[in-house]
Tab-separated table of C-alpha atoms and ligand atoms in Angstrom:
chain	number	residue	atom	x	y	z
A	14	GLY	CA	13.909	-13.659	-3.510
A	15	LEU	CA	15.483	-10.898	-1.515
A	16	ALA	CA	12.729	-9.945	0.414
A	17	ASP	CA	11.740	-13.539	1.481
A	18	ARG	CA	15.486	-14.158	2.701
A	19	LEU	CA	15.754	-10.863	5.002
A	20	GLN	CA	12.155	-11.921	6.464
A	21	ASN	CA	13.240	-15.237	7.501
A	22	THR	CA	16.402	-13.929	8.786
A	23	MET	CA	14.235	-10.977	10.814
A	24	GLN	CA	12.083	-13.425	11.873
A	25	LYS	CA	14.667	-15.740	13.609
A	26	ILE	CA	15.630	-12.495	15.406
A	27	ARG	CA	12.342	-10.646	16.006
A	28	GLY	CA	11.061	-12.548	18.691
A	29	LYS	CA	14.099	-12.439	20.857
A	30	GLY	CA	14.126	-10.657	23.694
A	31	LYS	CA	17.955	-9.565	23.563
A	32	VAL	CA	20.345	-9.884	20.767
A	33	ASN	CA	24.075	-10.319	21.296
A	34	GLU	CA	27.068	-9.712	18.743
A	35	ALA	CA	26.770	-13.393	17.834
A	36	ASP	CA	22.922	-13.100	17.093
A	37	VAL	CA	23.971	-10.124	15.131
A	38	LYS	CA	27.113	-11.928	13.109
A	39	GLU	CA	24.190	-14.476	12.240
A	40	MET	CA	22.198	-12.596	11.007
A	41	MET	CA	24.342	-10.292	8.818
A	42	ARG	CA	25.644	-13.756	7.314
A	43	GLU	CA	22.073	-14.062	6.327
A	44	VAL	CA	21.923	-10.491	5.208
A	45	ARG	CA	25.017	-10.802	3.294
A	46	LEU	CA	23.664	-14.399	1.496
A	47	ALA	CA	20.629	-12.694	0.446
A	48	LEU	CA	21.977	-9.493	-1.168
A	49	LEU	CA	24.608	-11.676	-2.767
A	50	GLU	CA	22.170	-13.989	-4.479
A	51	ALA	CA	20.157	-11.211	-5.643
A	52	ASP	CA	22.931	-10.365	-8.101
A	53	VAL	CA	23.809	-7.271	-5.939
A	54	ASN	CA	27.573	-5.904	-6.565
A	55	PHE	CA	30.055	-7.842	-4.078
A	56	LYS	CA	31.514	-4.420	-2.832
A	57	VAL	CA	28.084	-3.116	-2.309
A	58	VAL	CA	27.187	-5.834	-0.333
A	59	LYS	CA	30.532	-5.762	1.680
A	60	GLU	CA	30.063	-1.911	2.456
A	61	PHE	CA	26.216	-2.791	3.073
A	62	VAL	CA	26.867	-5.161	5.718
A	63	LYS	CA	29.465	-3.874	7.658
A	64	LYS	CA	27.133	-0.794	7.837
A	65	VAL	CA	24.514	-2.318	9.553
A	66	SER	CA	26.840	-4.656	11.748
A	67	ASP	CA	28.665	-1.510	13.030
A	68	ARG	CA	25.057	-0.048	14.050
A	69	ALA	CA	23.618	-2.927	15.121
A	70	VAL	CA	26.242	-3.893	17.696
A	71	GLY	CA	26.202	-0.548	19.207
A	72	GLN	CA	24.037	0.882	22.023
A	73	GLU	CA	21.118	1.372	20.017
A	74	VAL	CA	20.348	-1.846	19.220
A	75	LEU	CA	21.641	-4.101	22.413
A	76	LYS	CA	20.278	-1.832	25.134
A	77	SER	CA	17.007	-1.005	23.209
A	78	LEU	CA	13.558	-3.014	24.277
A	79	THR	CA	13.392	-4.774	21.307
A	80	PRO	CA	16.471	-5.409	19.571
A	81	GLY	CA	15.075	-7.494	17.061
A	82	GLN	CA	12.930	-4.510	15.742
A	83	GLN	CA	15.829	-2.266	15.930
A	84	VAL	CA	17.938	-4.478	13.694
A	85	ILE	CA	15.073	-4.558	10.851
A	86	LYS	CA	15.391	-0.864	11.501
A	87	VAL	CA	19.000	-0.347	10.676
A	88	VAL	CA	18.625	-2.646	7.947
A	89	LYS	CA	15.639	-0.529	6.462
A	90	GLU	CA	17.710	2.814	6.991
A	91	GLU	CA	21.112	1.228	5.191
A	92	LEU	CA	18.831	0.050	2.471
A	93	THR	CA	17.520	3.446	1.754
A	94	ASN	CA	20.568	5.164	1.939
A	95	LEU	CA	21.655	2.408	-0.742
A	96	MET	CA	19.218	3.214	-2.929
A	97	GLY	CA	18.978	6.676	-1.921
A	98	GLY	CA	21.510	9.798	-3.157
A	99	GLU	CA	20.205	12.361	-5.472
A	100	GLU	CA	16.628	13.462	-6.066
A	101	SER	CA	14.853	12.612	-9.040
A	102	LYS	CA	15.819	15.480	-11.395
A	103	ILE	CA	15.323	15.736	-14.957
A	104	ALA	CA	17.897	17.268	-16.948
A	105	VAL	CA	17.607	20.746	-18.792
A	106	SER	CA	19.552	21.591	-21.937
A	107	ASN	CA	21.007	24.938	-21.785
A	108	ARG	CA	20.177	24.633	-25.639
A	109	PRO	CA	16.803	23.739	-26.155
A	110	PRO	CA	15.241	21.228	-26.839
A	111	THR	CA	16.373	18.534	-23.769
A	112	VAL	CA	16.281	15.484	-25.675
A	113	ILE	CA	14.987	12.186	-23.764
A	114	MET	CA	15.475	8.601	-25.087
A	115	MET	CA	13.209	6.195	-23.751
A	116	VAL	CA	14.619	2.644	-24.083
A	117	GLY	CA	13.537	-1.047	-22.884
A	118	LEU	CA	12.144	-4.276	-23.482
A	119	GLN	CA	9.040	-4.635	-25.535
A	120	GLY	CA	6.377	-4.433	-22.945
A	121	ALA	CA	8.545	-2.567	-20.283
A	122	GLY	CA	5.842	0.572	-20.294
A	123	LYS	CA	8.194	2.563	-22.993
A	124	THR	CA	5.394	3.815	-24.792
A	125	THR	CA	2.883	4.588	-21.609
A	126	THR	CA	5.825	6.031	-19.681
A	127	THR	CA	6.855	8.312	-22.694
A	128	GLY	CA	3.122	9.656	-22.072
A	129	LYS	CA	3.140	9.931	-18.607
A	130	LEU	CA	6.271	11.826	-18.426
A	131	ALA	CA	5.212	14.337	-20.663
A	132	ASN	CA	2.293	14.940	-18.782
A	133	LEU	CA	4.657	15.171	-15.582
A	134	LEU	CA	7.061	17.409	-17.579
A	135	ARG	CA	4.172	19.831	-18.317
A	136	LYS	CA	2.606	19.846	-15.014
A	137	LYS	CA	5.376	19.839	-12.560
A	138	TYR	CA	8.014	22.028	-14.589
A	139	ASN	CA	5.266	23.548	-16.738
A	140	ARG	CA	7.148	22.429	-19.769
A	141	ASN	CA	5.806	21.786	-23.424
A	142	PRO	CA	7.137	18.263	-24.860
A	143	MET	CA	6.993	16.595	-28.538
A	144	LEU	CA	6.694	13.172	-28.388
A	145	VAL	CA	8.686	11.426	-30.919
A	146	ALA	CA	7.096	7.772	-32.581
A	147	ALA	CA	10.462	6.008	-33.093
A	148	ASP	CA	9.227	2.627	-32.693
A	149	ILE	CA	8.207	1.599	-36.127
A	150	TYR	CA	8.118	-2.356	-36.153
A	151	ARG	CA	5.046	-2.684	-34.137
A	152	PRO	CA	2.347	-2.130	-36.244
A	153	ALA	CA	0.289	-0.521	-33.761
A	154	ALA	CA	2.912	1.372	-31.769
A	155	ILE	CA	2.790	4.563	-33.417
A	156	LYS	CA	-1.231	4.541	-32.945
A	157	GLN	CA	-0.582	4.448	-29.599
A	158	LEU	CA	1.833	7.220	-29.179
A	159	GLU	CA	-0.712	9.487	-31.173
A	160	THR	CA	-3.652	8.359	-28.994
A	161	LEU	CA	-1.620	9.470	-26.134
A	162	GLY	CA	-0.765	12.712	-27.677
A	163	LYS	CA	-4.346	13.558	-28.096
A	164	GLN	CA	-5.408	12.777	-24.636
A	165	LEU	CA	-2.770	14.998	-23.382
A	166	ASN	CA	-3.144	17.819	-26.334
A	167	MET	CA	0.202	17.238	-27.113
A	168	PRO	CA	2.200	17.238	-30.401
A	169	VAL	CA	3.335	13.505	-31.821
A	170	PHE	CA	5.970	13.690	-33.997
A	171	SER	CA	5.777	11.009	-36.779
A	172	LEU	CA	7.088	9.629	-40.157
A	173	GLY	CA	5.220	6.816	-40.633
A	174	ASP	CA	6.941	3.158	-40.723
A	175	GLN	CA	8.736	3.470	-43.721
A	176	VAL	CA	11.572	5.821	-42.304
A	177	SER	CA	14.273	5.296	-40.432
A	178	PRO	CA	13.930	5.726	-36.505
A	179	VAL	CA	17.379	7.551	-36.446
A	180	GLU	CA	16.172	9.875	-38.924
A	181	ILE	CA	13.095	10.296	-37.544
A	182	ALA	CA	14.714	11.495	-34.442
A	183	LYS	CA	17.069	13.764	-36.422
A	184	GLN	CA	13.558	15.341	-38.196
A	185	ALA	CA	11.778	15.488	-35.107
A	186	ILE	CA	14.447	17.704	-33.231
A	187	ALA	CA	14.495	20.184	-35.939
A	188	LYS	CA	10.668	20.497	-35.767
A	189	ALA	CA	10.762	20.647	-32.357
A	190	LYS	CA	13.517	23.402	-32.516
A	191	GLU	CA	10.981	25.063	-34.989
A	192	ASP	CA	8.072	25.031	-33.001
A	193	HIS	CA	9.393	25.661	-29.664
A	194	ASN	CA	9.173	22.457	-28.018
A	195	ASP	CA	11.488	22.363	-24.892
A	196	TYR	CA	11.443	18.575	-24.499
A	197	VAL	CA	11.570	15.872	-26.907
A	198	LEU	CA	10.686	12.670	-26.113
A	199	ILE	CA	11.646	9.632	-28.388
A	200	ASP	CA	9.715	6.241	-27.718
A	201	THR	CA	11.914	3.865	-28.879
A	202	ALA	CA	11.614	0.321	-30.280
A	203	GLY	CA	11.807	-2.760	-27.948
A	204	ARG	CA	12.482	-6.552	-28.613
A	205	LEU	CA	11.622	-9.398	-26.088
A	206	HIS	CA	15.615	-10.070	-25.490
A	207	VAL	CA	18.181	-7.794	-25.538
A	208	ASP	CA	19.565	-8.284	-28.772
A	209	GLU	CA	22.585	-6.279	-31.041
A	210	ALA	CA	19.831	-5.153	-33.932
A	211	LEU	CA	18.019	-3.459	-31.329
A	212	MET	CA	21.078	-2.308	-29.520
A	213	GLY	CA	22.871	-1.126	-33.083
A	214	GLU	CA	19.668	1.174	-33.508
A	215	LEU	CA	19.651	2.530	-30.543
A	216	LYS	CA	23.358	3.838	-30.404
A	217	ASP	CA	22.587	5.281	-33.547
A	218	ILE	CA	20.142	7.228	-32.567
A	219	LYS	CA	21.948	8.083	-29.458
A	220	GLU	CA	24.977	9.001	-31.473
A	221	LEU	CA	22.808	11.364	-33.753
A	222	SER	CA	20.059	12.755	-31.252
A	223	ASN	CA	22.847	13.376	-28.263
A	224	PRO	CA	20.211	12.605	-25.630
A	225	ASN	CA	20.450	14.730	-22.539
A	226	GLU	CA	18.554	11.632	-20.855
A	227	ILE	CA	18.576	8.162	-21.563
A	228	PHE	CA	15.564	6.573	-19.302
A	229	LEU	CA	15.505	2.392	-19.000
A	230	VAL	CA	11.962	1.302	-18.384
A	231	VAL	CA	11.804	-1.723	-16.807
A	232	ASP	CA	8.944	-3.835	-15.686
A	233	ALA	CA	9.273	-4.193	-11.586
A	234	MET	CA	7.380	-7.472	-12.094
A	235	THR	CA	10.253	-9.339	-14.018
A	236	GLY	CA	12.582	-9.240	-11.050
A	237	GLN	CA	15.894	-10.224	-11.703
A	238	ASP	CA	15.532	-10.293	-15.056
A	239	ALA	CA	15.263	-6.623	-14.876
A	240	VAL	CA	18.681	-6.501	-13.719
A	241	ASN	CA	20.655	-7.935	-16.712
A	242	VAL	CA	18.245	-6.374	-18.813
A	243	ALA	CA	19.401	-3.068	-17.218
A	244	GLN	CA	23.133	-4.137	-17.143
A	245	SER	CA	23.104	-4.912	-20.771
A	246	PHE	CA	21.333	-1.532	-21.666
A	247	ASN	CA	23.893	0.371	-19.229
A	248	GLU	CA	26.872	-1.199	-20.789
A	249	GLN	CA	26.103	-0.734	-24.387
A	250	LEU	CA	24.183	2.719	-23.910
A	251	GLY	CA	25.242	4.557	-20.831
A	252	LEU	CA	21.927	5.098	-18.747
A	253	THR	CA	20.905	8.087	-16.849
A	254	GLY	CA	17.623	6.753	-15.165
A	255	VAL	CA	15.742	3.968	-14.693
A	256	VAL	CA	12.117	3.974	-14.444
A	257	LEU	CA	10.640	1.078	-12.609
A	258	THR	CA	6.746	0.395	-14.189
A	259	LYS	CA	4.335	-1.645	-12.921
A	260	LEU	CA	4.813	-1.200	-8.997
A	261	ASP	CA	1.063	-1.494	-8.623
A	262	GLY	CA	1.143	-5.136	-9.117
A	263	ASP	CA	2.214	-8.087	-7.088
A	264	THR	CA	6.028	-7.189	-6.668
A	265	ARG	CA	7.864	-6.594	-3.884
A	266	GLY	CA	10.321	-4.087	-5.632
A	267	GLY	CA	13.442	-5.864	-4.834
A	268	ALA	CA	14.732	-5.410	-8.142
A	269	ALA	CA	15.081	-1.991	-7.565
A	270	LEU	CA	17.740	-2.393	-5.065
A	271	SER	CA	20.163	-4.406	-7.308
A	272	ILE	CA	19.521	-2.151	-10.278
A	273	ARG	CA	20.884	0.549	-8.169
A	274	SER	CA	23.753	-1.486	-7.318
A	275	VAL	CA	24.578	-3.095	-10.321
A	276	THR	CA	24.092	-0.111	-12.518
A	277	ASN	CA	24.918	2.538	-10.319
A	278	THR	CA	21.970	4.421	-11.881
A	279	PRO	CA	19.460	5.898	-10.081
A	280	ILE	CA	15.842	5.028	-10.450
A	281	LYS	CA	14.533	8.057	-11.171
A	282	PHE	CA	10.711	7.109	-11.555
A	283	VAL	CA	8.314	4.364	-10.638
A	284	GLY	CA	4.702	3.564	-12.665
A	285	LEU	CA	1.947	3.197	-10.574
A	286	GLY	CA	-0.695	2.278	-12.930
A	287	GLU	CA	-1.545	2.373	-16.780
A	288	LYS	CA	-3.346	6.222	-16.278
A	289	LEU	CA	-1.407	9.450	-17.566
A	290	ASP	CA	-0.960	10.641	-13.986
A	291	ALA	CA	0.307	7.024	-12.471
A	292	LEU	CA	4.243	8.452	-12.456
A	293	GLU	CA	6.333	9.097	-9.184
A	294	SER	CA	9.023	10.203	-7.919
A	295	PHE	CA	11.094	7.546	-6.869
A	296	HIS	CA	11.416	7.732	-2.820
A	297	PRO	CA	14.191	5.149	-1.641
A	298	GLU	CA	12.382	4.517	1.512
A	299	ARG	CA	8.988	3.114	0.160
A	300	MET	CA	10.933	1.240	-1.715
A	301	ALA	CA	13.124	-0.299	1.490
A	302	SER	CA	9.727	-0.867	3.267
A	303	ARG	CA	8.548	-2.593	0.157
A	304	ILE	CA	11.245	-4.756	0.228
A	305	LEU	CA	11.464	-5.791	3.962
A	306	GLY	CA	7.683	-6.231	3.162
A	307	MET	CA	7.033	-4.219	6.267
A	308	GLY	CA	4.022	-2.156	5.194
A	309	ASP	CA	4.627	0.936	7.991
A	310	VAL	CA	5.419	-1.493	10.632
A	311	LEU	CA	8.539	1.002	11.600
A	312	THR	CA	6.236	3.786	11.913
A	313	LEU	CA	4.359	1.972	14.265
A	314	ILE	CA	7.435	0.847	16.113
A	315	GLU	CA	8.610	4.474	16.649
A	316	LYS	CA	5.071	5.520	17.868
A	317	ALA	CA	5.192	3.002	20.409
A	318	GLN	CA	8.344	3.589	21.397
A	319	SER	CA	7.855	7.343	22.173
A	320	ASN	CA	4.669	6.791	24.020
A	321	ILE	CA	4.604	3.407	25.754
A	322	ASP	CA	6.445	3.587	29.020
A	323	GLU	CA	9.169	1.037	28.454
A	324	GLU	CA	8.941	-0.574	32.047
A	325	LYS	CA	5.020	-0.626	31.876
A	326	ALA	CA	5.185	-2.400	28.102
A	327	ARG	CA	7.919	-4.846	29.270
A	328	GLU	CA	5.653	-5.995	32.097
A	329	ILE	CA	2.668	-6.199	29.910
A	330	GLU	CA	4.847	-7.873	27.310
A	331	GLN	CA	5.317	-10.477	30.244
A	332	LYS	CA	1.985	-10.940	31.434
A	333	MET	CA	0.583	-11.712	27.900
A	334	LYS	CA	3.710	-14.034	27.511
A	335	SER	CA	2.560	-15.848	30.899
A	336	ASN	CA	-1.124	-15.329	29.908
A	337	SER	CA	-1.839	-13.499	33.311
A	338	PHE	CA	-3.285	-10.179	31.180
A	339	THR	CA	-5.795	-8.938	33.283
A	340	LEU	CA	-8.828	-6.722	32.768
A	341	ASP	CA	-7.117	-4.296	35.288
A	342	ASP	CA	-4.256	-4.700	32.974
A	343	PHE	CA	-6.401	-3.810	30.171
A	344	LEU	CA	-7.196	-0.793	31.630
A	345	ASP	CA	-3.906	0.026	32.267
A	346	SER	CA	-3.438	-0.768	28.754
A	347	LEU	CA	-5.942	1.338	27.615
A	348	GLY	CA	-4.143	4.757	28.671
A	349	GLN	CA	-1.208	3.749	27.451
A	350	VAL	CA	-2.630	2.927	23.677
A	351	ARG	CA	-4.676	6.295	23.846
A	352	ASN	CA	-1.576	8.180	24.290
A	353	MET	CA	-0.633	6.735	20.887
A	354	GLY	CA	-3.367	8.225	18.702
A	355	PRO	CA	-6.410	6.940	17.488
A	356	LEU	CA	-6.040	3.250	17.379
A	357	GLU	CA	-7.773	3.130	14.248
A	358	ASP	CA	-4.694	4.979	12.608
A	359	LEU	CA	-2.370	2.952	14.310
A	360	LEU	CA	-4.596	-0.430	13.429
A	361	LYS	CA	-4.092	1.146	9.683
A	362	MET	CA	-0.315	0.768	9.879
A	363	MET	CA	0.270	-3.076	10.520
A	364	PRO	CA	0.623	-5.445	7.852
A	365	GLY	CA	-2.287	-7.802	7.455
A	366	ALA	CA	-4.810	-5.833	9.853
A	367	ASN	CA	-7.481	-5.042	7.582
A	368	LYS	CA	-7.961	-8.765	7.078
A	369	MET	CA	-8.227	-9.073	11.012
A	370	LYS	CA	-11.454	-10.099	12.592
A	371	GLY	CA	-13.081	-8.056	15.179
A	372	LEU	CA	-10.935	-5.706	15.228
A	373	ASN	CA	-13.925	-2.991	14.504
A	374	ASN	CA	-14.717	-3.302	17.893
A	375	LEU	CA	-11.726	-1.463	19.130
A	376	GLN	CA	-12.676	2.151	18.356
A	377	ILE	CA	-12.103	3.631	21.643
A	378	ASP	CA	-14.324	6.791	22.566
A	379	GLU	CA	-12.863	9.156	25.529
A	380	LYS	CA	-16.348	8.663	26.796
A	381	GLN	CA	-16.160	4.999	27.112
A	382	ILE	CA	-13.076	5.178	28.959
A	383	SER	CA	-14.846	6.186	32.202
A	384	HIS	CA	-17.406	3.756	31.728
A	385	VAL	CA	-14.988	1.104	31.023
A	386	GLU	CA	-13.148	2.193	34.052
A	387	ALA	CA	-16.710	1.690	36.139
A	388	ILE	CA	-17.456	-1.465	34.775
A	389	ILE	CA	-13.933	-3.160	35.419
A	390	GLN	CA	-13.936	-1.267	38.947
A	391	SER	CA	-17.584	-3.552	39.399
A	392	MET	CA	-16.002	-6.713	38.861
A	393	THR	CA	-14.503	-9.261	41.426
A	394	LYS	CA	-10.978	-9.994	41.409
A	395	GLU	CA	-11.497	-13.530	39.806
A	396	GLU	CA	-13.794	-12.135	37.450
A	397	LYS	CA	-10.732	-9.917	36.201
A	398	ILE	CA	-8.466	-12.754	35.999
A	399	HIS	CA	-10.470	-15.095	34.242
A	400	PRO	CA	-13.241	-13.182	32.747
A	401	GLU	CA	-14.630	-16.273	30.748
A	402	ILE	CA	-16.242	-16.604	34.220
A	403	ILE	CA	-18.900	-14.123	33.653
A	404	THR	CA	-22.037	-15.423	33.123
A	405	SER	CA	-25.379	-13.444	32.074
A	406	ASN	CA	-26.095	-13.369	35.507
A	407	ARG	CA	-22.918	-11.727	36.222
A	408	ARG	CA	-22.891	-9.075	33.378
A	409	LYS	CA	-26.599	-8.266	34.834
A	410	ARG	CA	-24.958	-7.454	38.152
A	411	ILE	CA	-21.730	-5.668	36.809
A	412	ALA	CA	-24.012	-3.751	34.647
A	413	LYS	CA	-25.987	-2.418	37.623
A	414	GLY	CA	-22.939	-1.872	40.330
A	415	SER	CA	-21.306	0.053	37.167
A	416	GLY	CA	-24.082	2.248	36.487
A	417	THR	CA	-24.015	0.794	32.876
A	418	SER	CA	-25.875	-1.558	30.321
A	419	VAL	CA	-25.447	-5.178	30.090
A	420	PRO	CA	-24.613	-4.515	25.988
A	421	GLU	CA	-21.885	-2.164	27.510
A	422	VAL	CA	-20.405	-4.623	29.350
A	423	ASN	CA	-20.463	-7.538	26.257
A	424	ARG	CA	-18.826	-4.676	24.283
A	425	LEU	CA	-16.314	-4.639	26.910
A	426	LEU	CA	-15.777	-8.040	27.307
A	427	LYS	CA	-15.457	-8.339	23.347
A	428	GLN	CA	-12.842	-5.414	23.581
A	429	PHE	CA	-10.792	-7.115	26.148
A	430	GLU	CA	-10.675	-10.208	23.890
A	431	ASP	CA	-9.916	-8.241	20.755
A	432	MET	CA	-7.137	-6.425	22.900
A	433	LYS	CA	-5.672	-9.618	23.374
A	434	LYS	CA	-5.803	-10.935	20.043
A	435	MET	CA	-4.188	-7.838	18.752
A	436	MET	CA	-1.248	-7.726	21.312
A	437	LYS	CA	-0.744	-11.339	19.966
A	438	GLN	CA	-0.908	-10.016	16.751
A	439	MET	CA	1.598	-7.049	17.126
A	440	SER	CA	4.157	-9.667	18.498
A	441	GLY	CA	3.146	-12.146	15.606
A	442	MET	CA	3.248	-9.283	12.907
A	443	GLN	CA	6.166	-10.678	11.554
A	444	GLN	CA	4.410	-14.169	10.969
A	445	LYS	CA	1.449	-12.035	9.487
A	446	ALA	CA	3.604	-10.253	7.281
A	447	LYS	CA	5.419	-13.215	5.759
A	448	LYS	CA	2.102	-15.111	5.093
A	449	LYS	CA	1.090	-12.319	3.267
A	450	GLY	CA	3.871	-12.062	1.306
A	451	LYS	CA	3.536	-15.554	0.365
A	452	LYS	CA	-0.045	-15.299	-0.629
A	453	LYS	CA	1.192	-13.228	-3.531
B	25	GDP	P1	5.979	-0.870	-23.944
B	25	GDP	O1	6.076	-1.944	-25.515
B	25	GDP	O2	7.331	-0.662	-23.584
B	25	GDP	O3	6.176	0.543	-25.574
B	25	GDP	O4	4.869	-0.869	-23.161
B	25	GDP	P2	3.875	-0.189	-23.422
B	25	GDP	O5	3.913	1.365	-22.937
B	25	GDP	O6	3.240	-0.452	-24.322
B	25	GDP	O7	2.692	-0.959	-22.033
B	25	GDP	C1	2.697	-2.320	-22.259
B	25	GDP	C2	1.538	-2.489	-21.114
B	25	GDP	O8	2.150	-2.216	-20.056
B	25	GDP	C3	0.508	-1.706	-21.814
B	25	GDP	O9	-1.094	-2.417	-21.223
B	25	GDP	C4	0.569	-0.477	-20.159
B	25	GDP	O10	-0.636	0.033	-19.976
B	25	GDP	C5	0.979	-1.193	-19.346
B	25	GDP	N1	1.533	-0.604	-17.973
B	25	GDP	C6	2.817	0.442	-17.995
B	25	GDP	N2	3.157	0.920	-17.248
B	25	GDP	C7	2.195	0.242	-15.851
B	25	GDP	C8	2.410	0.700	-15.007
B	25	GDP	O11	3.420	1.641	-13.921
B	25	GDP	N3	1.444	-0.246	-14.452
B	25	GDP	C9	0.144	-0.966	-14.977
B	25	GDP	N4	-0.270	-1.717	-14.438
B	25	GDP	N5	0.491	-1.078	-16.017
B	25	GDP	C10	1.605	-0.475	-16.801
B	26	MG	MG1	5.856	0.779	-27.335
């Protein structure tokens, strides 16, 4: 999928110390193919690639310490722009009730989302919605909506399953006017596939109820199928927004990008669970991260760049590469890391960090730092370079010399090993993220 393609491309450049224009070109070719394969509109792809290329060959990338990561940052920012735009506002009719039609395939989450949206309208906008049971085909559909209505303590309009959905919608709107319900949410029927009968009925409801919003509910797990579904519904009905459900599941959310590009319809909300409060406004930036499969790596990069002395970082990186990172360097880098804030917080931002062993030992306490300093200063030059030679006798000597204890010396040596592991991890972060993606 899109995410994997981009991931692969990123990986190629991520390890590079320097990026030249040819590298950027090669990368953009990959990005372009990946987006085209993902059914993204050709014009959108062209524009996207141009924007990213312009920025990627610019100073901000080529001159930076970590050009590969900078390119990823640019791609992410532009992905965000592509999905961005207006905030997830909901229409308000100046002649209430405001009518919202919920459409989509069977099982996408229409009924659930109808309840969630009603809940949100009341909680966030202080509205007084009515739910309308217009799915007369599935035996349990009416009951399901009524149950949600009870949970929410909201009116559910139903005329059973013998009256046509168009008639139900018509009478529901009249009733809402009477009862001063300012929003009418019509839960319509779905089918397993887009078909003419379904579209015909939805068009009839649309014509009669003149909705202010038509929200397509799509299951994010269905990936590229969701794009085709969105396209059909948009062509036939003219959508005003998309709700992407089941993002709490194992999906990368690549569909979001394509849906937005292909149908030019904003994604307004995302469903993040089965409960009635599990509906959130759509955040393009979070989705871009998700598509790239990056966790909060970018925040991490930004933090690191603003706090770590570039010269020093280069030095440390070089030492790590040549395997000459010593305990003296460790002491140095401790200071650097300390500037970045609590190490635990940083670790949380790394994809896969929670699965890494040994990181629990990395909590660094301010008081410990002076001990660490003393311990390292009590080591011989050789011990600092090759800590593996530090036998238990030497540990005793070091503890005594530094006025600490053997367990403290042990802990430090363990921390040093973990730190080395972590640094390896940070440079190999991409591989980790990729592995994680594959498992899913
Ligand atoms: P409909 O046929 O389109 O009306 O779909 P339903 O509303 O009946 O939902 C189908 C199933 O998906 C139900 O089991 C819902 O609980 C579940 N569902 C809906 N939205 C979400 C979501 O955002 N996350 C998760 N995990 N499940 C959801
Ligand atoms: Mg339903």
